[in-house]
Amino acid sequence: MSDPAVVLDDLRSESEEVDLLVRELSDDGWAAPTPAPGWTIAHQIAHLAWTDRAALLAATDPDAFAAETEKALAAPDRFVDEGAEEGAALPPAELLGRWRVGRERLQSALRTAPPGARFPWYGPPMSATSMGTARLMETWAHGQDVADALGVVREPTDRLRHVAWIGIRARDYAYLVRGATPPAEPFRVELTAPDGEEWLYGPQDATQRISGPALDFCLLVTQRVHRDDTALAAEGADAAHWLTIAQAFAGPAGPGRAPRGA
């Protein structure tokens, strides 16, 4: 998908959906624990605000972003949690206001970026479209943690196609970040969208194949669910192994989630 406006429109819609989950919460609600160990709802929104700020720096001030990257490299196991902790300590109204202002500033920066512009990131450099896709993926994933904390079941939308796409594109990264060599053969991925449409990726004659609900695939590649708790099917040893390490996000290898009932 090459038109950043399409992705950014969907990012705005995704952000608004998460905003609706938290805007009326009490202080106790903001302090509710989420499935991410040690993270409250405030931590989840603080992380989104923090990452939007980092993306805005990458798009508008590469030197300042480079300084932030050095901080991340100096504390790779702590910098994400520290950023969330700082924001979560704010009064909820101030935190929510920061997230709203920051995400709109990022929208403006990405919508007005020159065609072909590429921005530095914690992984490979990104175009405006890929940056918007990455922000949508994270907004959806952390929104899922918020929804789970509140006991809310969200209706999946076709915005999941962005999450699925970045998860598939990040296949090799999941191996490399673990010091492993990615499979040489492309995989076939066949996902059933929320409206019943089939989303098809990769060569039709690939021997390594994955199929199943798009929602389950998106939950898996954002590490919001354990492989055993999905309806995904894998054909081939490489495809089956990928489903145990897949991650759609940049940064260190994620720990994943434990199986339900574990």
Backbone as CSV, one residue per row, in Angstrom:
resi,resn,N_x,N_y,N_z,CA_x,CA_y,CA_z,C_x,C_y,C_z
1,MET,0.852,-1.178,0.000,0.000,0.000,0.000,0.890,1.230,0.000
2,SER,0.853,2.036,-1.065,1.812,3.119,-1.221,1.269,4.487,-0.839
3,ASP,-0.052,4.648,-0.716,-0.640,5.946,-0.416,-0.676,6.147,1.095
4,PRO,0.157,7.061,1.633,0.166,7.221,3.099,-1.160,7.719,3.637
5,ALA,-1.946,8.453,2.847,-3.211,8.989,3.347,-4.161,7.866,3.753
6,VAL,-4.154,6.760,3.020,-5.031,5.629,3.358,-4.656,5.063,4.717
7,VAL,-3.362,4.833,4.917,-2.895,4.281,6.184,-3.142,5.268,7.322
8,LEU,-2.863,6.541,7.076,-3.008,7.534,8.132,-4.467,7.755,8.515
9,ASP,-5.374,7.657,7.557,-6.800,7.714,7.887,-7.169,6.548,8.815
10,ASP,-6.665,5.362,8.501,-6.956,4.197,9.336,-6.276,4.313,10.703
11,LEU,-5.075,4.888,10.735,-4.403,5.111,12.017,-5.228,6.051,12.889
12,ARG,-5.759,7.096,12.309,-6.593,8.023,13.082,-7.824,7.299,13.624
13,SER,-8.448,6.477,12.814,-9.630,5.735,13.270,-9.265,4.767,14.390
14,GLU,-8.125,4.093,14.251,-7.685,3.143,15.280,-7.402,3.875,16.585
15,SER,-6.744,5.027,16.494,-6.424,5.813,17.689,-7.700,6.281,18.382
16,GLU,-8.660,6.698,17.593,-9.921,7.168,18.166,-10.646,6.036,18.880
17,GLU,-10.571,4.828,18.341,-11.219,3.691,18.997,-10.599,3.431,20.360
18,VAL,-9.270,3.504,20.449,-8.602,3.305,21.741,-8.911,4.465,22.674
19,ASP,-8.941,5.677,22.136,-9.272,6.863,22.925,-10.638,6.699,23.595
20,LEU,-11.593,6.145,22.865,-12.927,5.935,23.422,-12.908,4.984,24.616
21,LEU,-11.964,4.060,24.633,-11.871,3.112,25.742,-11.418,3.776,27.039
22,VAL,-10.629,4.837,26.923,-9.983,5.381,28.125,-10.479,6.757,28.543
23,ARG,-11.173,7.474,27.670,-11.444,8.890,27.949,-12.341,9.119,29.160
24,GLU,-13.171,8.142,29.519,-14.069,8.314,30.657,-13.603,7.538,31.892
25,LEU,-12.395,6.992,31.862,-11.916,6.194,32.987,-11.653,7.055,34.213
26,SER,-11.911,6.490,35.368,-11.520,7.117,36.628,-10.018,6.920,36.844
27,ASP,-9.480,7.570,37.871,-8.068,7.371,38.184,-7.790,5.904,38.483
28,ASP,-8.715,5.252,39.185,-8.542,3.824,39.471,-8.556,3.013,38.180
29,GLY,-9.379,3.424,37.224,-9.410,2.721,35.944,-8.084,2.818,35.219
30,TRP,-7.476,3.988,35.224,-6.174,4.160,34.575,-5.104,3.300,35.237
31,ALA,-5.294,2.996,36.521,-4.313,2.197,37.259,-4.572,0.704,37.146
32,ALA,-5.595,0.297,36.387,-5.914,-1.124,36.265,-4.793,-1.870,35.545
33,PRO,-4.434,-3.069,36.019,-3.380,-3.841,35.364,-3.838,-4.390,34.017
34,THR,-2.900,-4.501,33.089,-3.169,-5.066,31.767,-2.416,-6.395,31.636
35,PRO,-2.622,-7.147,30.554,-1.907,-8.415,30.404,-0.385,-8.292,30.349
36,ALA,0.147,-7.107,30.031,1.595,-6.912,30.024,2.076,-6.774,31.464
37,PRO,2.937,-7.663,31.938,3.348,-7.643,33.349,3.895,-6.277,33.765
38,GLY,3.346,-5.745,34.846,3.813,-4.484,35.393,3.249,-3.245,34.720
39,TRP,2.450,-3.430,33.675,1.913,-2.279,32.932,0.429,-2.115,33.231
40,THR,0.084,-0.890,33.626,-1.316,-0.513,33.789,-1.851,0.056,32.474
41,ILE,-3.120,0.435,32.469,-3.668,1.113,31.294,-2.906,2.405,31.030
42,ALA,-2.524,3.110,32.092,-1.740,4.338,31.910,-0.419,4.046,31.215
43,HIS,0.237,2.941,31.554,1.484,2.577,30.882,1.257,2.352,29.387
44,GLN,0.151,1.715,29.044,-0.125,1.432,27.630,-0.289,2.729,26.830
45,ILE,-1.048,3.668,27.365,-1.249,4.932,26.656,0.042,5.747,26.676
46,ALA,0.774,5.702,27.769,2.052,6.411,27.842,3.024,5.879,26.800
47,HIS,3.008,4.577,26.578,3.898,4.013,25.566,3.513,4.500,24.174
48,LEU,2.226,4.554,23.889,1.798,5.069,22.589,2.222,6.525,22.411
49,ALA,2.055,7.326,23.462,2.457,8.731,23.378,3.967,8.853,23.195
50,TRP,4.717,8.032,23.910,6.180,8.056,23.830,6.652,7.651,22.437
51,THR,6.058,6.619,21.882,6.475,6.143,20.568,6.048,7.107,19.471
52,ASP,4.883,7.730,19.617,4.483,8.767,18.659,5.492,9.917,18.670
53,ARG,5.955,10.287,19.860,6.953,11.361,19.953,8.235,10.941,19.250
54,ALA,8.666,9.675,19.448,9.873,9.197,18.781,9.694,9.216,17.266
55,ALA,8.521,8.807,16.783,8.255,8.806,15.347,8.245,10.232,14.805
56,LEU,7.701,11.176,15.582,7.691,12.575,15.158,9.120,13.115,15.052
57,LEU,9.969,12.766,16.003,11.377,13.173,15.922,12.029,12.583,14.678
58,ALA,11.771,11.304,14.416,12.363,10.661,13.244,11.945,11.359,11.963
59,ALA,10.697,11.834,11.927,10.171,12.464,10.714,10.580,13.922,10.564
60,THR,10.925,14.582,11.685,11.162,16.024,11.624,12.542,16.453,12.098
61,ASP,13.208,15.633,12.909,14.506,16.019,13.484,15.375,14.773,13.632
62,PRO,15.957,14.282,12.526,16.738,13.040,12.575,17.886,13.076,13.583
63,ASP,18.509,14.237,13.789,19.604,14.317,14.755,19.100,14.066,16.172
64,ALA,17.965,14.655,16.511,17.382,14.420,17.830,16.972,12.963,17.983
65,PHE,16.455,12.374,16.900,16.092,10.960,16.981,17.335,10.092,17.164
66,ALA,18.439,10.455,16.521,19.673,9.696,16.687,20.121,9.693,18.143
67,ALA,19.935,10.828,18.832,20.281,10.888,20.250,19.394,9.947,21.061
68,GLU,18.108,9.866,20.697,17.206,8.949,21.379,17.606,7.496,21.115
69,THR,18.070,7.227,19.908,18.498,5.873,19.576,19.695,5.455,20.417
70,GLU,20.611,6.391,20.649,21.773,6.086,21.494,21.336,5.723,22.912
71,LYS,20.327,6.419,23.424,19.802,6.073,24.747,19.225,4.657,24.752
72,ALA,18.531,4.321,23.662,17.945,2.986,23.570,19.018,1.917,23.521
73,LEU,20.087,2.171,22.760,21.173,1.202,22.651,21.913,1.033,23.972
74,ALA,21.927,2.097,24.774,22.613,2.030,26.061,21.819,1.227,27.093
75,ALA,20.519,1.118,26.894,19.677,0.384,27.846,18.594,-0.369,27.095
76,PRO,18.978,-1.347,26.252,17.989,-1.994,25.385,16.888,-2.730,26.129
77,ASP,17.156,-3.163,27.353,16.156,-3.908,28.100,15.287,-3.024,28.985
78,ARG,15.591,-1.702,29.020,14.885,-0.829,29.952,14.215,0.377,29.302
79,PHE,14.699,0.780,28.111,14.256,2.078,27.616,12.761,2.128,27.322
80,VAL,12.172,1.034,26.885,10.727,1.035,26.619,9.955,1.162,27.927
81,ASP,10.327,0.353,28.927,9.642,0.424,30.213,9.827,1.787,30.871
82,GLU,11.035,2.350,30.762,11.285,3.654,31.379,10.440,4.746,30.741
83,GLY,10.290,4.698,29.420,9.447,5.668,28.750,7.998,5.552,29.187
84,ALA,7.522,4.313,29.355,6.150,4.100,29.802,5.967,4.548,31.246
85,GLU,6.957,4.267,32.092,6.876,4.661,33.501,6.776,6.173,33.642
86,GLU,7.567,6.889,32.865,7.562,8.348,32.959,6.186,8.912,32.612
87,GLY,5.605,8.426,31.526,4.295,8.925,31.135,3.196,8.482,32.070
88,ALA,3.277,7.257,32.585,2.232,6.732,33.466,2.169,7.473,34.789
89,ALA,3.247,8.163,35.151,3.273,8.921,36.406,2.515,10.235,36.299
90,LEU,2.153,10.640,35.085,1.426,11.891,34.889,-0.033,11.741,35.316
91,PRO,-0.704,12.834,35.666,-2.154,12.768,35.868,-2.817,12.268,34.583
92,PRO,-3.833,11.424,34.690,-4.437,10.838,33.487,-4.863,11.865,32.440
93,ALA,-5.448,12.972,32.853,-5.901,13.970,31.876,-4.721,14.548,31.103
94,GLU,-3.600,14.759,31.794,-2.422,15.289,31.117,-1.836,14.261,30.156
95,LEU,-1.786,13.011,30.600,-1.275,11.949,29.731,-2.132,11.813,28.486
96,LEU,-3.441,11.797,28.644,-4.337,11.661,27.494,-4.173,12.850,26.553
97,GLY,-4.041,14.043,27.128,-3.839,15.225,26.298,-2.549,15.143,25.505
98,ARG,-1.480,14.668,26.123,-0.203,14.533,25.423,-0.322,13.552,24.262
99,TRP,-1.011,12.442,24.513,-1.156,11.459,23.428,-1.949,12.050,22.275
100,ARG,-3.015,12.753,22.579,-3.843,13.332,21.516,-3.053,14.348,20.692
101,VAL,-2.352,15.243,21.361,-1.581,16.264,20.644,-0.466,15.615,19.834
102,GLY,0.236,14.671,20.441,1.367,14.037,19.760,0.965,13.259,18.535
103,ARG,-0.149,12.535,18.625,-0.533,11.720,17.470,-1.005,12.607,16.317
104,GLU,-1.605,13.766,16.625,-2.016,14.670,15.547,-0.810,15.366,14.919
105,ARG,0.184,15.690,15.714,1.408,16.256,15.154,2.091,15.262,14.231
106,LEU,2.088,13.996,14.630,2.685,12.967,13.772,1.886,12.823,12.483
107,GLN,0.559,12.853,12.589,-0.277,12.798,11.389,0.135,13.900,10.412
108,SER,0.265,15.125,10.918,0.611,16.263,10.063,1.972,16.069,9.419
109,ALA,2.951,15.606,10.211,4.308,15.433,9.686,4.349,14.383,8.588
110,LEU,3.634,13.285,8.769,3.669,12.209,7.780,2.861,12.568,6.536
111,ARG,1.771,13.291,6.709,0.948,13.681,5.554,1.656,14.700,4.668
112,THR,2.531,15.506,5.248,3.210,16.551,4.480,4.642,16.177,4.118
113,ALA,5.048,14.950,4.410,6.410,14.519,4.078,6.588,14.485,2.560
114,PRO,7.763,14.830,2.063,8.000,14.778,0.617,7.849,13.355,0.085
115,PRO,7.330,13.183,-1.120,7.238,11.842,-1.710,8.607,11.167,-1.729
116,GLY,8.643,9.919,-1.323,9.898,9.174,-1.327,10.752,9.376,-0.094
117,ALA,10.320,10.238,0.842,11.109,10.476,2.053,11.195,9.198,2.885
118,ARG,12.340,9.014,3.522,12.526,7.876,4.411,13.072,8.392,5.733
119,PHE,12.591,7.786,6.809,12.920,8.257,8.145,13.665,7.172,8.922
120,PRO,14.621,7.566,9.762,15.317,6.568,10.577,14.363,5.958,11.588
121,TRP,14.685,4.740,12.023,13.874,4.086,13.054,14.753,3.096,13.797
122,TYR,14.175,2.405,14.788,14.937,1.436,15.567,15.251,0.192,14.754
123,GLY,14.479,-0.043,13.722,14.780,-1.073,12.738,15.214,-0.394,11.448
124,PRO,14.864,-0.957,10.288,15.208,-0.312,9.009,14.514,1.032,8.850
125,PRO,15.076,1.943,8.029,14.413,3.227,7.758,13.018,3.001,7.177
126,MET,12.136,3.969,7.385,10.740,3.818,7.000,10.276,4.971,6.118
127,SER,9.376,4.657,5.192,8.651,5.676,4.439,7.502,6.196,5.303
128,ALA,6.821,7.234,4.828,5.659,7.735,5.558,4.589,6.651,5.682
129,THR,4.417,5.866,4.620,3.420,4.792,4.661,3.799,3.724,5.670
130,SER,5.062,3.289,5.657,5.476,2.236,6.580,5.482,2.734,8.022
131,MET,5.831,4.014,8.229,5.779,4.568,9.579,4.337,4.589,10.080
132,GLY,3.405,5.026,9.220,2.006,5.029,9.609,1.497,3.630,9.901
133,THR,1.939,2.658,9.108,1.530,1.269,9.332,2.050,0.761,10.656
134,ALA,3.302,1.077,10.967,3.884,0.650,12.245,3.154,1.274,13.425
135,ARG,2.780,2.559,13.294,2.055,3.201,14.388,0.659,2.599,14.544
136,LEU,0.018,2.243,13.426,-1.297,1.605,13.525,-1.178,0.247,14.202
137,MET,-0.150,-0.506,13.824,0.055,-1.823,14.434,0.197,-1.704,15.947
138,GLU,1.030,-0.766,16.395,1.232,-0.612,17.838,-0.016,-0.085,18.528
139,THR,-0.708,0.837,17.901,-1.930,1.373,18.498,-2.957,0.264,18.666
140,TRP,-3.090,-0.577,17.651,-4.043,-1.688,17.749,-3.611,-2.669,18.844
141,ALA,-2.320,-3.004,18.895,-1.842,-4.001,19.847,-1.972,-3.513,21.290
142,HIS,-1.551,-2.279,21.546,-1.662,-1.770,22.915,-3.112,-1.472,23.261
143,GLY,-3.913,-1.121,22.255,-5.344,-0.996,22.481,-5.970,-2.319,22.882
144,GLN,-5.434,-3.417,22.354,-5.932,-4.736,22.734,-5.656,-5.015,24.206
145,ASP,-4.476,-4.610,24.675,-4.160,-4.780,26.095,-5.125,-3.977,26.957
146,VAL,-5.437,-2.744,26.518,-6.386,-1.914,27.260,-7.765,-2.577,27.270
147,ALA,-8.211,-3.044,26.113,-9.519,-3.700,26.031,-9.578,-4.932,26.920
148,ASP,-8.507,-5.731,26.910,-8.476,-6.929,27.755,-8.554,-6.549,29.236
149,ALA,-7.863,-5.478,29.611,-7.891,-5.044,31.007,-9.295,-4.619,31.427
150,LEU,-10.043,-4.053,30.494,-11.390,-3.567,30.787,-12.468,-4.621,30.542
151,GLY,-12.078,-5.779,30.029,-13.051,-6.813,29.715,-13.916,-6.477,28.524
152,VAL,-13.370,-5.663,27.605,-14.105,-5.237,26.416,-13.698,-6.097,25.227
153,VAL,-14.660,-6.586,24.481,-14.383,-7.335,23.251,-14.560,-6.371,22.083
154,ARG,-13.473,-6.078,21.389,-13.540,-5.144,20.263,-13.949,-5.881,18.986
155,GLU,-14.738,-5.214,18.177,-15.127,-5.785,16.886,-13.951,-5.614,15.924
156,PRO,-13.396,-6.699,15.381,-12.281,-6.541,14.447,-12.732,-5.858,13.163
157,THR,-11.849,-5.062,12.578,-12.155,-4.330,11.355,-11.147,-4.693,10.276
158,ASP,-11.381,-4.193,9.056,-10.434,-4.477,7.988,-9.138,-3.681,8.142
159,ARG,-9.037,-2.831,9.185,-7.751,-2.195,9.479,-6.703,-3.223,9.873
160,LEU,-7.156,-4.418,10.213,-6.211,-5.490,10.531,-5.297,-5.827,9.360
161,ARG,-5.705,-5.453,8.142,-4.863,-5.786,6.993,-3.495,-5.121,7.107
162,HIS,-3.439,-3.960,7.749,-2.158,-3.287,7.938,-1.286,-4.057,8.929
163,VAL,-1.902,-4.557,9.991,-1.165,-5.318,11.000,-0.659,-6.618,10.396
164,ALA,-1.511,-7.284,9.623,-1.099,-8.530,8.979,0.058,-8.288,8.015
165,TRP,-0.029,-7.224,7.254,1.007,-6.924,6.265,2.349,-6.682,6.923
166,ILE,2.384,-5.873,7.977,3.663,-5.598,8.621,4.187,-6.843,9.326
167,GLY,3.288,-7.681,9.832,3.725,-8.930,10.449,4.394,-9.853,9.455
168,ILE,3.854,-9.920,8.247,4.455,-10.754,7.200,5.767,-10.151,6.725
169,ARG,5.796,-8.834,6.540,7.022,-8.178,6.099,8.156,-8.330,7.118
170,ALA,7.790,-8.467,8.390,8.790,-8.569,9.452,9.236,-10.010,9.705
171,ARG,8.852,-10.934,8.833,9.218,-12.338,9.066,10.711,-12.511,9.285
172,ASP,11.528,-12.000,8.367,12.971,-12.209,8.471,13.551,-11.513,9.696
173,TYR,12.980,-10.369,10.057,13.484,-9.645,11.225,13.364,-10.497,12.487
174,ALA,12.270,-11.255,12.599,12.077,-12.094,13.784,13.210,-13.102,13.942
175,TYR,13.746,-13.588,12.833,14.892,-14.498,12.889,16.173,-13.736,13.214
176,LEU,16.412,-12.648,12.504,17.665,-11.908,12.643,17.849,-11.365,14.051
177,VAL,16.777,-10.884,14.674,16.898,-10.316,16.009,17.229,-11.401,17.039
178,ARG,17.015,-12.652,16.670,17.365,-13.782,17.525,18.684,-14.432,17.107
179,GLY,19.390,-13.804,16.175,20.671,-14.337,15.726,20.545,-15.556,14.841
180,ALA,19.390,-15.743,14.195,19.149,-16.904,13.344,19.044,-16.471,11.884
181,THR,19.259,-17.423,10.994,19.168,-17.163,9.559,17.737,-17.397,9.084
182,PRO,17.118,-16.421,8.431,15.748,-16.608,7.944,15.695,-17.680,6.862
183,PRO,14.576,-18.354,6.732,14.421,-19.317,5.635,14.549,-18.618,4.281
184,ALA,15.149,-19.304,3.333,15.312,-18.722,1.996,13.995,-18.718,1.229
185,GLU,13.142,-19.688,1.494,11.898,-19.832,0.736,10.822,-18.882,1.248
186,PRO,10.130,-18.161,0.354,8.989,-17.348,0.797,7.851,-18.238,1.272
187,PHE,7.042,-17.711,2.173,5.915,-18.449,2.715,4.624,-17.998,2.023
188,ARG,3.651,-18.870,2.004,2.290,-18.536,1.591,1.459,-18.311,2.854
189,VAL,0.780,-17.184,2.933,-0.075,-16.883,4.079,-1.473,-16.582,3.557
190,GLU,-2.452,-17.318,4.056,-3.840,-17.162,3.638,-4.683,-16.881,4.880
191,LEU,-5.196,-15.661,4.963,-5.911,-15.226,6.155,-7.359,-14.894,5.819
192,THR,-8.235,-15.236,6.735,-9.654,-14.910,6.576,-9.932,-13.612,7.318
193,ALA,-10.323,-12.573,6.573,-10.575,-11.257,7.131,-11.866,-11.261,7.956
194,PRO,-12.072,-10.232,8.777,-13.303,-10.178,9.588,-14.586,-10.270,8.768
195,ASP,-14.562,-9.759,7.522,-15.776,-9.815,6.698,-15.850,-11.068,5.842
196,GLY,-14.936,-12.014,6.045,-14.940,-13.265,5.300,-14.085,-13.257,4.054
197,GLU,-13.578,-12.089,3.660,-12.688,-12.014,2.499,-11.390,-12.753,2.795
198,GLU,-10.744,-13.257,1.747,-9.450,-13.920,1.902,-8.331,-12.942,1.582
199,TRP,-7.377,-12.790,2.503,-6.176,-11.997,2.268,-5.042,-12.957,1.972
200,LEU,-4.469,-12.849,0.770,-3.493,-13.817,0.299,-2.133,-13.155,0.103
201,TYR,-1.081,-13.799,0.605,0.271,-13.267,0.516,1.227,-14.389,0.128
202,GLY,2.204,-14.065,-0.701,3.230,-15.040,-1.054,2.825,-15.935,-2.205
203,PRO,3.787,-16.690,-2.742,3.516,-17.534,-3.914,2.529,-18.655,-3.607
204,GLN,1.646,-18.884,-4.546,0.603,-19.887,-4.335,1.168,-21.292,-4.198
205,ASP,2.344,-21.557,-4.822,2.896,-22.912,-4.788,3.936,-23.103,-3.692
206,ALA,4.040,-22.170,-2.736,5.015,-22.309,-1.645,4.698,-23.551,-0.821
207,THR,5.735,-24.241,-0.373,5.527,-25.437,0.449,5.340,-25.101,1.923
208,GLN,5.825,-23.925,2.339,5.635,-23.476,3.721,4.410,-22.561,3.743
209,ARG,3.376,-22.962,4.498,2.094,-22.280,4.387,1.478,-22.042,5.771
210,ILE,0.774,-20.931,5.884,0.044,-20.591,7.103,-1.347,-20.140,6.698
211,SER,-2.344,-20.579,7.441,-3.712,-20.174,7.146,-4.493,-20.049,8.443
212,GLY,-5.558,-19.254,8.373,-6.411,-19.101,9.547,-6.982,-17.706,9.647
213,PRO,-7.622,-17.391,10.773,-8.259,-16.079,10.938,-7.227,-14.951,10.977
214,ALA,-7.522,-13.870,10.286,-6.623,-12.714,10.305,-6.467,-12.170,11.719
215,LEU,-7.546,-12.176,12.505,-7.456,-11.677,13.877,-6.438,-12.475,14.668
216,ASP,-6.486,-13.793,14.568,-5.538,-14.623,15.304,-4.102,-14.355,14.859
217,PHE,-3.904,-14.194,13.554,-2.561,-13.921,13.054,-2.053,-12.588,13.597
218,CYS,-2.905,-11.581,13.601,-2.485,-10.260,14.090,-2.197,-10.290,15.586
219,LEU,-3.014,-10.997,16.340,-2.743,-11.153,17.770,-1.413,-11.861,17.997
220,LEU,-1.110,-12.835,17.148,0.127,-13.596,17.319,1.357,-12.768,16.982
221,VAL,1.350,-12.070,15.834,2.551,-11.339,15.427,2.790,-10.101,16.292
222,THR,1.767,-9.632,16.997,1.973,-8.563,17.971,2.213,-9.136,19.363
223,GLN,2.283,-10.460,19.453,2.554,-11.196,20.690,1.535,-10.865,21.772
224,ARG,0.264,-10.850,21.368,-0.844,-10.679,22.318,-1.533,-11.994,22.623
225,VAL,-1.061,-13.075,22.042,-1.648,-14.377,22.285,-0.579,-15.431,22.037
226,HIS,-0.698,-16.554,22.712,0.220,-17.672,22.496,-0.203,-18.456,21.262
227,ARG,0.758,-19.022,20.602,0.490,-19.808,19.387,-0.587,-20.858,19.621
228,ASP,-0.566,-21.510,20.785,-1.511,-22.601,21.048,-2.951,-22.113,21.209
229,ASP,-3.118,-20.810,21.413,-4.453,-20.263,21.616,-5.017,-19.612,20.358
230,THR,-4.488,-20.004,19.208,-4.996,-19.506,17.930,-5.558,-20.662,17.114
231,ALA,-6.290,-20.311,16.066,-6.805,-21.299,15.115,-5.947,-21.326,13.856
232,LEU,-4.699,-20.870,13.954,-3.811,-20.845,12.798,-3.263,-22.242,12.518
233,ALA,-3.179,-22.570,11.232,-2.618,-23.846,10.799,-1.327,-23.587,10.042
234,ALA,-0.330,-24.435,10.247,0.952,-24.311,9.563,1.276,-25.599,8.843
235,GLU,1.744,-25.464,7.620,2.243,-26.611,6.850,3.729,-26.382,6.595
236,GLY,4.555,-27.289,7.061,5.992,-27.154,6.904,6.652,-26.741,8.213
237,ALA,7.833,-27.305,8.467,8.528,-27.055,9.729,8.920,-25.588,9.895
238,ASP,9.348,-24.951,8.798,9.765,-23.547,8.893,8.575,-22.650,9.230
239,ALA,7.453,-22.899,8.588,6.259,-22.100,8.861,5.814,-22.284,10.309
240,ALA,5.839,-23.510,10.785,5.431,-23.783,12.161,6.370,-23.092,13.148
241,HIS,7.665,-23.098,12.863,8.619,-22.458,13.766,8.419,-20.944,13.779
242,TRP,8.183,-20.368,12.605,7.993,-18.912,12.560,6.870,-18.473,13.479
243,LEU,5.799,-19.254,13.547,4.670,-18.872,14.388,5.028,-18.861,15.871
244,THR,6.156,-19.440,16.243,6.586,-19.416,17.645,7.479,-18.215,17.951
245,ILE,7.956,-17.494,16.923,8.870,-16.375,17.154,8.405,-15.083,16.487
246,ALA,7.328,-15.120,15.726,6.915,-13.963,14.919,6.741,-12.717,15.780
247,GLN,7.201,-11.584,15.255,6.947,-10.299,15.897,6.874,-9.222,14.829
248,ALA,5.878,-8.382,14.948,5.656,-7.332,13.951,6.343,-6.028,14.332
249,PHE,6.985,-5.988,15.484,7.555,-4.751,16.009,9.080,-4.805,15.977
250,ALA,9.702,-3.608,15.878,11.153,-3.502,15.932,11.621,-3.628,17.382
251,GLY,12.930,-3.825,17.545,13.483,-3.915,18.887,13.831,-5.341,19.251
252,PRO,14.214,-5.559,20.516,14.623,-6.897,20.951,13.514,-7.930,20.773
253,ALA,13.907,-9.192,20.763,12.927,-10.268,20.648,11.950,-10.192,21.807
254,GLY,10.666,-10.222,21.482,9.658,-10.151,22.526,9.501,-11.485,23.239
255,PRO,9.080,-11.462,24.509,8.924,-12.710,25.265,7.659,-13.473,24.910
256,GLY,6.722,-12.819,24.216,5.470,-13.488,23.896,4.560,-13.579,25.114
257,ARG,3.461,-14.283,24.944,2.485,-14.465,26.020,2.385,-15.947,26.370
258,ALA,2.101,-16.212,27.625,1.915,-17.594,28.065,0.574,-18.114,27.561
259,PRO,0.450,-19.429,27.398,-0.851,-19.981,26.997,-1.924,-19.666,28.025
260,ARG,-3.151,-19.552,27.570,-4.252,-19.314,28.494,-4.340,-20.466,29.497
261,GLY,-4.518,-20.122,30.733,-4.628,-21.137,31.771,-3.313,-21.625,32.291
262,ALA,-2.186,-21.104,31.754,-0.871,-21.576,32.230,-0.563,-20.980,33.590
